[in-house]
Amino acid sequence: MTQVMNDRTPLVQMRNMSVAFGGVHAVDDVTVDLYGGEVVALVGGNGAGKTTLIKTLSGAHPADSGEIYIDGKLASIDNPRDAKEYGIETIYQTLALAENIDAPANMFLGRELKTRWGTLDEAAMEDATRKVMGRLNPKFLNFKTPVNSLSGGQRQSVAIARTVHFNARILIMDEPTAALGPAETAQVAELIKQLKAEGIGIFLISHDIHDVFDLADRISVMLQGQLVGTVNKEDVTMDEVLGMIIIGKLPSEVTETELETLH
Amino acid sequence: MTDTTQDLTTSSTPEGGGDREGRSIFSLLRKAEIDTRLFGMIMALLVLWVGFHIMSGGTFLTPRNLWNLSVQTAAVAIMATGMVLVIVSRNIDLSVGSMLAVVGMGMALLQAEILPDLIGFDHWATWIIALAAGLVMGAVIGGFQGAIVAYVGVPSFIVTLGGLLVWRGVAWAMASGRTIAPMDSTFQLLGGGSRGTIGATWSWIVGIVACVAIIVGLVNRRRQRSKYGFTLRPKWAEVALGAFACLAVLGAVWVINSYPMPERLAMQYAEERGLVWPEEGLIIPLGIAIPVILALAVALAMNFIATRRRFGRYVFAIGGNPEAAELGGIKTRFTIVKTFALMGVLVALAAAVQTARLNAAVSGLGTLTELYVIAAAVIGGTSLAGGIGTIAGAVLGALVMQSLQSGMVLMGVDAPLQDIVVGVVLVIAVAIDTFYRRRAT
């Protein structure tokens, strides 16, 4: 499988990315890549640098050094607008919704539809939102109320609807199911599989190792800002990945005694 | 659109609190999609007016007092519409009173001392140049403060607190504390003195145009929504709303037109037009004052900007969640600069109204006005936490503030007691608002 993929140009390649906050290397010389129709999970403990790494791709935080290639071409991503130009959509852990405005307004935030007279085309935006929601979450009916009156799952739907509507080619999901119940989590998993089948490349950040094994094709493990390694899901067990997360070594490099301490 | 879908959508809007259905007025209003907060404010204002009318021995609800009230409210209302956006974006502007003085002084110096030397005294272009210069001044000062807030990151409270001191001092320094007068004769019309009105006929035309606009707006909205098959307001509500709004507009014009020119002015007016002055005198209505027209136009324009334009949407999004706005790709910093620049432009308009009304500029112009403007916005339902506020609310808030003051003047309440009442009302109004907001979520 890896062999097949390497023949193609990766959709995204992040080379030697580094981000420092003061003296702390939040991301230290990390290289990862992502192919179309593939889910790459980014895993690691708290403070491993996963979110910071993908923020450089979504334009939310500048990288100190490193290069990002989209379709093999060097890309310059300085802000969220640039990222969206490249078809990169992000679902943040915090959802990044403006609580005081309604679902259509949030879905189109920063990319509002306008009428001929340059005014906001509320009706067209509501219509588009209804269509996307019809696919994602047919039970969603609150198109006119501020999102702060919606449940966690409904808010999540709004954040996801945004990425679906704008035809993301590259999707970043930061803990997409952290705030969801089991039924909604299953729904998100279903959606990920569907988007993947459509050829979208997905970076998935998750704490849930079961989710990761369920959804990901490859797993990149980070520890203290550095990349421990990237493995194919088929080649490893959950324990081995946990070992990478905690010890910070590839399965082949882990010694017996180190494995002992894990159990 | 079938009835079943309509029911579905109405019942699905989460309103919280099961007691809502019991209160029929509120459920009726909600079905008609009327903003209950705005409705409540209008009711409160009417109660206030009737109360003052009774307590002042029948002098409050007279055409004369209401005409004066409309003129006195104009300047604060103009600024309050801008303050709404500033506060919604999680900022504050404490410098508007001092800015008013600086811009007023600038416009006054220009037309009283600088332009007469260049283009002659009372040249027809004087008022245009002075007003345009004032608007630019306002935009630059406001934008400058906004840039410090947005790009340097100094809290707006501090930046504009500094501005409050700085611009007051600058206003004094510009003319070494002198009073600058007189204003250009055309410029004076902006103040709405007895000549600065549009007369009865034009007032009726304005009223009718407003009516037509209301109806066209309602029909347009209905058509737009039915194009996509969304739920519509019930027909009765649509008709009632249109009828009520039109009646209110035309009623207001009627009241304003019932206020005639004072006799001396009417005589002058008759003389200028070669009319014979009859024994019993002439009753010539003044019509709507120009500053009131200006304030209404500003309110409409600001409402349009706040609700129909991207800029307004962005201001609200920033107020709701600055991080989300940034991640959504909004140029948040530039948006903040623009809100402050817009505030400055509105301050300049208000400064024109004030200096024209006084027919002079003094460095003390607009002292404490910032507090009235902020109070008007807040009484009008603008949340200091950001993200919530309406233009219509702010205008009503300005009207409430001015009604309180002029009502107490009519009742002969002492000035210190007036301040006490205004202060108490401000706190109570916000307390009530907070209470209802908490119950609503």
XYZ file of C-alpha atoms in Angstrom:
704
model
C 0.000 0.000 0.000
C 2.740 2.420 0.959
C 4.486 1.532 -2.254
C 1.466 2.446 -4.345
C 1.091 5.745 -2.601
C 4.656 6.818 -2.997
C 4.248 6.688 -6.749
C 1.751 9.503 -6.552
C 2.373 13.089 -5.568
C 1.197 13.650 -2.023
C -1.684 16.051 -1.641
C 0.079 17.701 1.273
C 3.651 17.486 2.321
C 4.838 19.364 5.378
C 8.639 19.322 5.438
C 10.811 20.104 8.444
C 8.181 22.187 10.184
C 9.259 23.992 13.354
C 7.351 26.279 15.691
C 8.740 27.661 18.933
C 6.974 29.538 21.684
C 9.681 31.446 23.485
C 12.327 28.822 24.183
C 9.951 25.862 23.905
C 9.992 23.883 20.676
C 6.293 23.104 20.277
C 6.975 21.563 16.874
C 10.535 20.484 16.133
C 11.544 19.566 12.595
C 8.462 17.502 11.806
C 7.819 16.055 8.342
C 4.454 14.475 7.496
C 2.512 13.903 4.329
C -1.038 13.155 3.261
C -2.450 11.586 0.094
C -5.884 12.087 -1.414
C -8.467 9.636 -0.126
C -6.406 8.869 2.922
C -6.798 9.502 6.629
C -3.617 10.243 8.536
C -4.067 10.298 12.284
C -1.876 12.567 14.359
C -1.555 11.140 17.831
C 0.431 11.967 20.924
C -0.014 13.057 24.504
C -1.043 16.506 25.633
C 1.449 19.106 24.500
C 2.959 16.815 21.877
C 2.515 19.572 19.285
C -0.216 18.037 17.116
C -2.519 21.032 17.183
C 0.321 23.474 16.675
C 1.556 21.477 13.695
C -1.778 21.510 11.918
C -2.311 25.163 12.767
C 0.586 25.939 10.451
C -1.330 24.142 7.706
C -4.664 25.822 8.433
C -3.044 29.245 8.536
C -3.954 29.882 12.166
C -0.331 30.051 13.290
C 2.802 30.811 11.268
C 5.639 28.289 11.181
C 9.126 29.468 12.168
C 10.652 27.270 9.530
C 9.706 24.463 7.178
C 7.912 24.203 3.877
C 4.443 23.105 2.889
C 3.857 21.533 -0.527
C 0.355 21.171 -1.917
C 0.146 18.897 -4.979
C 3.914 18.970 -5.031
C 4.084 22.731 -5.349
C 5.456 24.999 -2.656
C 2.563 26.736 -0.939
C 2.629 29.897 1.121
C 0.052 29.868 3.883
C 0.175 32.955 6.061
C -3.405 33.151 7.273
C -6.666 31.171 7.231
C -7.699 32.838 3.963
C -4.629 31.445 2.186
C -5.363 27.977 3.508
C -8.922 28.098 2.234
C -7.630 29.121 -1.193
C -5.825 25.788 -1.294
C -9.009 23.943 -0.330
C -7.891 23.333 3.233
C -10.780 23.297 5.693
C -10.410 22.848 9.412
C -12.712 21.677 12.153
C -11.177 23.027 15.325
C -11.467 21.414 18.687
C -13.170 24.611 19.885
C -15.387 24.500 16.747
C -14.587 28.182 16.068
C -18.198 29.300 15.903
C -19.428 32.813 16.601
C -22.010 31.995 19.260
C -24.179 35.050 18.713
C -25.078 34.467 15.068
C -27.102 31.723 13.410
C -25.999 28.555 11.630
C -26.018 29.906 8.050
C -24.029 32.954 9.168
C -21.461 30.674 10.779
C -21.282 28.323 7.852
C -20.501 31.178 5.488
C -18.417 33.193 7.961
C -15.785 35.036 5.950
C -17.246 33.768 2.655
C -20.745 35.230 2.666
C -22.912 35.014 -0.409
C -23.949 38.375 -1.760
C -26.873 39.561 -3.810
C -26.554 41.615 -6.989
C -26.620 44.741 -4.825
C -23.727 43.629 -2.667
C -25.884 42.869 0.345
C -25.813 39.615 2.271
C -27.957 37.005 0.558
C -29.450 35.543 3.724
C -32.030 33.466 1.904
C -29.472 31.813 -0.389
C -27.177 31.109 2.560
C -30.002 29.604 4.572
C -30.973 27.503 1.585
C -27.442 26.161 1.128
C -27.192 25.442 4.837
C -30.475 23.557 4.784
C -29.217 21.457 1.886
C -25.943 20.517 3.556
C -27.696 19.832 6.850
C -30.198 17.664 5.044
C -27.276 15.390 4.220
C -25.389 15.635 7.489
C -27.989 15.915 10.181
C -31.589 15.896 8.937
C -32.867 16.519 12.444
C -31.213 19.938 12.437
C -33.910 22.605 12.099
C -32.633 25.666 13.936
C -31.516 27.874 11.115
C -32.585 31.162 12.620
C -31.356 30.984 16.186
C -27.884 31.934 17.424
C -25.719 28.840 17.715
C -25.293 29.352 21.467
C -28.780 27.921 21.865
C -27.807 24.689 20.069
C -26.617 21.428 21.602
C -23.021 20.285 21.339
C -23.843 17.859 18.539
C -25.740 20.474 16.569
C -22.869 22.926 16.882
C -20.524 20.229 15.674
C -22.811 19.747 12.682
C -22.497 23.435 11.867
C -18.703 23.264 12.002
C -18.677 20.151 9.817
C -21.249 21.595 7.410
C -18.840 24.419 6.729
C -16.158 22.049 5.471
C -18.575 19.965 3.437
C -20.227 22.887 1.721
C -16.989 24.437 0.593
C -15.718 21.212 -0.981
C -12.577 20.781 1.024
C -9.787 18.839 -0.678
C -7.809 18.697 2.505
C -9.621 18.364 5.777
C -8.162 18.876 9.215
C -10.174 17.534 12.130
C -8.948 18.379 15.597
C -10.673 16.110 18.120
C -13.890 16.098 16.108
C -15.727 13.803 18.485
C -14.460 15.046 21.839
C -17.750 16.751 22.720
C -20.098 14.189 21.183
C -22.235 11.342 22.384
C -21.889 7.800 20.952
C -24.535 8.207 18.241
C -23.066 11.476 17.008
C -19.549 10.039 17.142
C -20.678 7.209 14.896
C -22.154 9.777 12.550
C -18.856 11.640 12.333
C -17.014 8.369 11.680
C -19.445 7.617 8.888
C -18.871 11.058 7.439
C -15.101 10.639 7.538
C -15.381 7.397 5.578
C -17.679 9.047 3.076
C -15.396 12.050 2.553
C -12.413 9.757 2.242
C -14.210 7.804 -0.480
C -14.695 11.108 -2.312
C -10.915 11.457 -2.476
C -10.449 14.032 0.263
C -7.281 13.846 2.337
C -7.918 14.024 6.057
C -5.626 14.829 8.962
C -7.309 13.492 12.070
C -6.176 14.487 15.534
C -7.599 12.254 18.205
C -6.988 11.047 21.710
C -9.130 8.005 21.183
C -6.900 5.167 19.997
C -9.946 3.103 18.984
C -11.206 5.895 16.741
C -7.765 6.156 15.248
C -7.582 2.452 14.442
C -11.087 2.521 13.113
C -10.594 5.445 10.749
C -6.950 6.049 9.938
C -4.803 4.552 7.171
C -1.552 5.793 8.600
C -0.640 7.030 12.036
C 1.923 9.733 12.774
C 3.012 9.790 16.386
C 4.393 12.911 18.034
C 6.128 13.326 21.369
C 7.356 16.606 22.812
C 7.209 18.396 19.516
C 9.077 15.750 17.562
C 7.812 13.136 15.163
C 8.376 9.677 16.593
C 7.418 8.110 13.308
C 4.685 7.339 10.831
C 3.346 3.799 10.546
C 0.758 1.994 8.463
C -2.179 0.930 10.566
C -1.961 -2.623 9.171
C 1.619 -3.009 10.360
C 1.095 -2.182 14.017
C -0.996 -3.079 17.025
C -2.673 -0.669 19.390
C -0.121 -1.516 22.059
C 2.711 -0.698 19.719
C 1.195 2.697 18.927
C 0.665 3.344 22.643
C 4.308 2.474 23.089
C 5.275 5.032 20.489
C 3.137 7.672 22.197
C 4.594 7.039 25.636
C 8.176 5.907 25.027
C 8.731 7.789 21.833
C 10.333 4.985 19.813
C 9.265 2.983 16.774
C 8.071 -0.547 17.615
C 11.231 -2.055 16.179
C 13.429 0.038 18.440
C 11.599 -0.642 21.670
C 13.472 -2.960 24.038
C 11.908 -5.689 26.120
C 12.481 -3.792 29.355
C 10.808 -0.699 27.996
C 7.802 -2.809 27.008
C 7.751 -4.207 30.519
C 7.357 -0.745 32.025
C 4.326 -0.164 29.858
C 2.330 -3.018 31.283
C -45.398 25.850 1.806
C -47.808 23.646 3.700
C -49.086 24.194 7.191
C -47.357 21.158 8.592
C -43.890 22.384 7.775
C -44.754 25.733 9.201
C -45.730 24.168 12.481
C -42.617 22.069 12.530
C -40.315 25.004 12.202
C -42.131 27.218 14.644
C -42.182 24.590 17.319
C -38.573 23.629 16.730
C -37.113 27.029 17.534
C -35.687 26.517 20.978
C -37.127 29.163 23.229
C -36.463 27.455 26.529
C -38.852 27.782 29.458
C -42.195 26.077 29.033
C -44.107 29.014 30.484
C -43.786 30.924 27.237
C -46.863 29.427 25.640
C -49.011 30.661 28.487
C -48.340 34.320 27.858
C -50.417 34.972 24.804
C -49.029 38.408 23.924
C -45.534 37.026 23.666
C -46.524 33.980 21.658
C -48.512 36.222 19.350
C -45.532 38.495 18.894
C -43.260 35.558 18.265
C -45.571 34.129 15.665
C -45.491 37.507 13.951
C -41.682 37.391 14.218
C -41.610 40.724 16.019
C -38.598 41.438 18.184
C -40.063 41.261 21.702
C -37.194 43.276 23.161
C -37.807 46.147 20.759
C -41.531 45.889 21.349
C -40.961 46.071 25.094
C -38.793 49.158 24.697
C -41.399 50.950 22.627
C -44.006 50.102 25.251
C -41.717 51.360 28.042
C -41.150 54.579 26.128
C -44.883 55.105 25.674
C -45.487 54.502 29.376
C -42.740 56.993 30.169
C -44.281 59.580 27.878
C -47.784 59.195 29.282
C -46.365 59.326 32.812
C -44.534 62.555 32.104
C -47.567 63.975 30.368
C -49.686 63.456 33.464
C -47.052 64.552 35.946
C -46.100 67.675 34.003
C -49.675 68.864 33.818
C -50.257 67.993 30.188
C -47.189 69.606 28.660
C -45.213 66.563 27.540
C -47.287 65.043 24.729
C -47.681 68.269 22.816
C -46.496 68.817 19.243
C -44.170 71.535 20.506
C -42.462 69.322 23.084
C -42.286 66.291 20.790
C -40.814 68.440 18.027
C -38.150 69.718 20.439
C -37.566 66.205 21.730
C -36.902 64.983 18.197
C -34.334 67.717 17.577
C -32.627 67.245 20.941
C -32.341 63.488 20.435
C -30.766 63.728 16.984
C -27.088 64.210 17.910
C -26.935 61.487 20.562
C -28.950 59.122 18.351
C -26.519 59.616 15.458
C -23.554 58.723 17.653
C -25.336 55.895 19.471
C -25.773 53.982 16.200
C -21.993 53.920 15.795
C -21.420 53.124 19.443
C -23.512 49.985 19.008
C -21.029 48.585 16.498
C -18.048 49.627 18.618
C -19.498 47.921 21.698
C -20.665 44.878 19.723
C -17.056 44.363 18.579
C -16.066 44.165 22.275
C -14.649 47.664 22.358
C -15.708 51.021 23.773
C -15.208 54.598 22.681
C -14.942 57.050 25.566
C -13.574 59.817 23.382
C -16.697 60.738 21.409
C -17.511 63.808 23.507
C -14.013 65.236 23.126
C -13.872 64.272 19.469
C -17.124 66.145 19.019
C -15.411 69.266 20.374
C -12.326 68.899 18.164
C -14.265 68.247 14.974
C -16.816 70.953 15.823
C -13.985 73.375 16.462
C -12.300 72.403 13.210
C -15.471 72.943 11.175
C -16.161 76.227 12.962
C -12.650 77.598 12.423
C -12.837 76.604 8.798
C -16.071 78.454 8.086
C -15.646 81.389 10.449
C -11.962 82.188 10.001
C -10.227 80.264 7.228
C -12.665 79.958 4.319
C -13.934 83.586 4.393
C -10.370 84.716 3.622
C -10.032 82.230 0.788
C -13.394 82.128 -0.965
C -15.253 84.982 0.653
C -17.808 85.219 3.455
C -20.929 83.060 3.183
C -19.811 81.470 -0.092
C -22.245 78.767 -1.263
C -19.579 76.041 -0.996
C -18.573 76.911 2.555
C -20.868 74.466 4.293
C -19.907 71.620 1.959
C -16.183 72.145 2.459
C -16.596 72.517 6.221
C -18.765 69.438 6.561
C -16.552 67.331 4.298
C -13.464 68.423 6.232
C -15.226 67.541 9.475
C -16.163 64.074 8.233
C -12.581 63.423 7.141
C -11.289 64.664 10.488
C -13.689 62.349 12.316
C -12.719 59.365 10.189
C -8.997 60.025 10.661
C -9.189 60.526 14.423
C -11.470 57.523 14.872
C -9.398 55.381 12.525
C -6.192 56.399 14.291
C -7.566 55.349 17.669
C -8.900 52.161 16.113
C -5.498 51.373 14.627
C -3.867 51.659 18.059
C -6.517 49.314 19.446
C -6.305 46.782 16.598
C -2.630 46.738 15.617
C -0.811 47.822 18.782
C -3.192 45.945 21.036
C -3.851 48.646 23.621
C -7.337 48.107 25.103
C -9.888 50.469 23.584
C -10.902 51.637 27.046
C -7.389 53.030 27.550
C -6.883 54.365 24.026
C -10.151 56.283 24.063
C -9.723 57.358 27.695
C -6.491 58.944 26.506
C -8.426 60.343 23.546
C -10.983 61.848 25.913
C -8.244 63.927 27.534
C -6.173 64.587 24.430
C -8.936 65.741 22.095
C -10.524 67.979 24.725
C -7.155 69.653 25.154
C -6.639 69.905 21.404
C -10.073 71.508 21.022
C -9.036 74.155 23.502
C -5.639 74.670 21.910
C -7.094 75.065 18.416
C -8.663 78.389 19.351
C -6.973 79.091 22.687
C -10.323 78.553 24.346
C -12.155 81.194 22.307
C -15.732 80.770 21.171
C -15.794 80.511 17.382
C -18.844 82.037 15.691
C -20.864 82.565 13.591
C -21.439 79.556 11.376
C -22.170 79.738 7.673
C -25.862 80.437 7.070
C -26.454 77.215 5.110
C -24.466 75.172 7.621
C -26.752 76.470 10.358
C -29.666 74.613 8.788
C -28.059 71.346 9.934
C -28.840 72.368 13.492
C -32.577 72.490 12.883
C -33.192 75.973 14.166
C -36.520 77.428 13.164
C -35.303 77.652 9.558
C -33.641 74.262 9.510
C -36.787 72.298 8.752
C -38.248 70.845 5.598
C -41.801 72.194 5.852
C -45.123 70.405 5.925
C -45.295 69.198 2.343
C -41.881 67.625 2.324
C -42.546 66.091 5.722
C -45.599 64.343 4.300
C -43.558 63.226 1.286
C -40.902 61.791 3.594
C -43.614 60.012 5.558
C -45.198 58.523 2.457
C -41.860 57.454 1.001
C -41.085 55.746 4.306
C -44.430 53.943 4.147
C -43.810 52.734 0.626
C -40.313 51.612 1.612
C -41.692 49.629 4.554
C -44.229 47.861 2.349
C -41.726 47.175 -0.428
C -39.296 45.838 2.176
C -41.895 43.468 3.650
C -43.010 42.229 0.245
C -39.441 41.793 -0.929
C -38.457 39.785 2.109
C -41.509 37.593 1.705
C -40.733 36.985 -1.958
C -37.092 36.215 -1.202
C -38.040 33.691 1.461
C -40.794 32.048 -0.529
C -38.369 31.600 -3.435
C -36.617 28.988 -1.311
C -39.812 27.671 0.243
C -38.975 28.826 3.789
C -41.625 29.446 6.369
C -43.270 32.819 6.065
C -44.797 35.115 8.590
C -48.539 34.552 8.754
C -50.292 36.879 6.331
C -52.253 38.654 9.058
C -49.026 39.459 10.870
C -47.450 40.799 7.719
C -50.414 43.064 7.009
C -50.757 44.170 10.631
C -47.062 44.930 10.850
C -47.086 46.977 7.648
C -50.227 48.832 8.653
C -48.954 49.553 12.140
C -45.578 50.796 10.891
C -47.194 53.045 8.296
C -49.651 54.436 10.809
C -46.842 55.136 13.251
C -44.784 56.928 10.596
C -47.692 59.012 9.301
C -48.869 59.707 12.845
C -45.414 61.001 13.741
C -45.414 63.270 10.677
C -48.861 64.529 11.621
C -47.726 65.359 15.162
C -44.582 67.112 13.915
C -46.596 69.059 11.352
C -48.947 70.221 14.096
C -46.187 72.358 15.523
C -46.393 75.762 13.831
C -43.720 78.378 13.409
C -43.515 80.951 16.172
C -45.363 84.114 15.161
C -42.336 86.295 14.490
C -40.836 83.697 12.197
C -44.132 83.120 10.439
C -44.354 86.844 9.801
C -40.886 86.850 8.306
C -41.761 83.812 6.237
C -44.916 85.490 4.922
C -43.035 88.671 4.174
C -40.328 86.836 2.191
C -42.996 85.213 0.072
C -45.063 88.349 -0.315
C -48.029 86.929 1.593
C -50.474 89.206 3.344
C -50.337 88.895 7.118
C -53.878 88.298 8.338
C -55.140 89.650 11.650
C -55.465 86.278 13.334
C -51.960 85.233 12.229
C -50.790 82.408 10.024
C -50.289 78.800 11.067
C -47.370 77.497 9.073
C -46.059 74.105 10.164
C -42.289 73.845 10.548
C -42.152 70.248 9.440
C -39.456 67.750 10.335
C -36.184 69.331 11.440
C -33.151 68.684 9.250
C -31.072 67.088 12.063
C -33.952 64.673 12.631
C -33.964 63.756 8.941
C -30.198 63.337 9.214
C -30.528 61.100 12.270
C -33.204 58.969 10.604
C -31.093 58.612 7.476
C -28.080 57.646 9.598
C -30.134 55.106 11.522
C -31.387 53.534 8.295
C -27.925 53.470 6.759
C -26.354 52.046 9.914
C -29.054 49.420 10.215
C -28.373 48.465 6.624
C -24.637 48.260 7.292
C -25.133 46.293 10.500
C -27.535 43.708 9.145
C -27.207 43.562 5.372
C -23.523 44.099 4.717
C -20.528 41.855 5.276
C -18.861 44.488 7.411
C -21.727 44.426 9.906
C -21.751 40.638 9.940
C -18.029 40.658 10.680
C -18.406 43.137 13.516
C -20.968 40.840 15.133
C -18.861 37.747 14.502
C -15.848 39.405 16.118
C -17.983 40.319 19.089
C -19.294 36.780 19.364
C -15.963 35.022 19.051
C -12.877 36.942 17.896
C -10.887 33.757 17.394
C -13.569 32.177 15.218
C -13.778 35.347 13.160
C -10.020 35.279 12.611
C -10.055 31.573 11.714
C -12.968 32.226 9.375
C -10.605 34.382 7.371
C -11.985 37.748 8.449
C -9.522 40.622 8.586
C -10.456 41.296 12.181
C -7.975 44.078 12.838
C -8.932 46.109 9.818
C -12.594 45.589 10.690
C -11.964 47.100 14.123
C -10.218 50.103 12.547
C -13.226 50.566 10.291
C -15.705 50.513 13.190
C -13.756 53.235 14.970
C -13.424 55.291 11.781
C -17.171 54.958 11.224
C -17.738 56.074 14.805
C -15.565 59.114 14.037
C -17.608 59.980 10.954
C -20.816 59.819 12.973
C -19.265 61.986 15.679
C -18.439 64.511 12.959
C -22.057 64.519 11.791
C -23.222 65.035 15.356
C -20.632 67.800 15.760
C -22.053 69.536 12.695
C -25.534 69.329 14.167
C -24.397 70.648 17.548
C -22.260 73.528 16.287
C -24.926 74.497 13.769
C -27.539 74.465 16.501
C -25.419 76.571 18.845
C -24.231 78.665 15.894
C -20.840 78.526 17.598
C -18.088 76.155 18.661
C -16.637 76.110 22.149
C -13.961 73.788 23.471
C -16.339 72.469 26.120
C -18.779 71.183 23.486
C -19.876 67.623 24.091
C -18.603 67.324 27.652
C -20.011 64.094 29.160
C -21.690 63.261 25.850
C -19.765 59.979 25.692
C -21.684 58.810 28.728
C -25.050 59.647 27.187
C -24.099 57.923 23.946
C -22.918 54.774 25.717
C -25.985 54.841 27.975
C -28.282 55.158 24.953
C -26.649 52.154 23.297
C -26.777 50.097 26.490
C -30.381 51.015 27.367
C -31.126 49.998 23.789
C -30.030 46.451 24.560
C -26.379 46.524 23.476
C -24.372 44.096 25.587
C -21.067 45.407 26.925
C -19.776 41.842 26.662
C -20.001 42.266 22.891
C -21.834 40.478 20.126
C -25.319 41.764 20.866
C -26.997 45.034 19.946
C -29.320 46.685 17.451
C -29.342 50.069 15.770
C -33.075 50.557 16.355
C -32.547 49.796 20.035
C -29.835 52.438 20.305
C -32.026 55.083 18.677
C -34.835 54.198 21.064
C -32.316 54.310 23.912
C -31.310 57.817 22.886
C -34.976 58.771 22.811
C -35.504 57.330 26.291
C -32.534 59.290 27.668
C -33.706 62.533 26.102
C -37.339 61.930 27.142
C -36.212 61.471 30.733
C -34.317 64.716 30.671
C -36.871 66.871 28.967
C -39.693 65.323 30.975
C -37.945 66.195 34.201
C -37.261 69.707 32.958
C -40.963 70.121 32.241
C -41.731 68.852 35.730
C -39.266 71.333 37.188
C -36.979 68.693 38.701
C -33.640 70.087 39.937
C -30.570 69.302 37.845
C -28.805 67.124 40.461
C -31.944 65.050 40.926
C -32.194 64.674 37.128
C -28.742 63.099 37.072
C -29.686 60.788 39.908
C -32.791 59.626 38.052
C -30.950 59.105 34.758
C -28.264 57.107 36.550
C -30.781 54.929 38.360
C -32.797 54.320 35.194
C -29.656 53.263 33.342
C -28.825 50.627 35.933
C -32.413 49.396 36.220
C -32.806 49.154 32.438
C -29.692 47.021 32.121
C -30.711 44.928 35.123
C -34.076 44.136 33.513
C -32.364 43.361 30.235
C -29.884 41.033 31.920
C -32.696 39.288 33.750
C -34.650 38.577 30.566
C -31.571 37.564 28.637
C -30.686 35.035 31.309
C -34.169 33.572 31.197
C -34.140 33.406 27.426
C -31.097 31.131 27.224
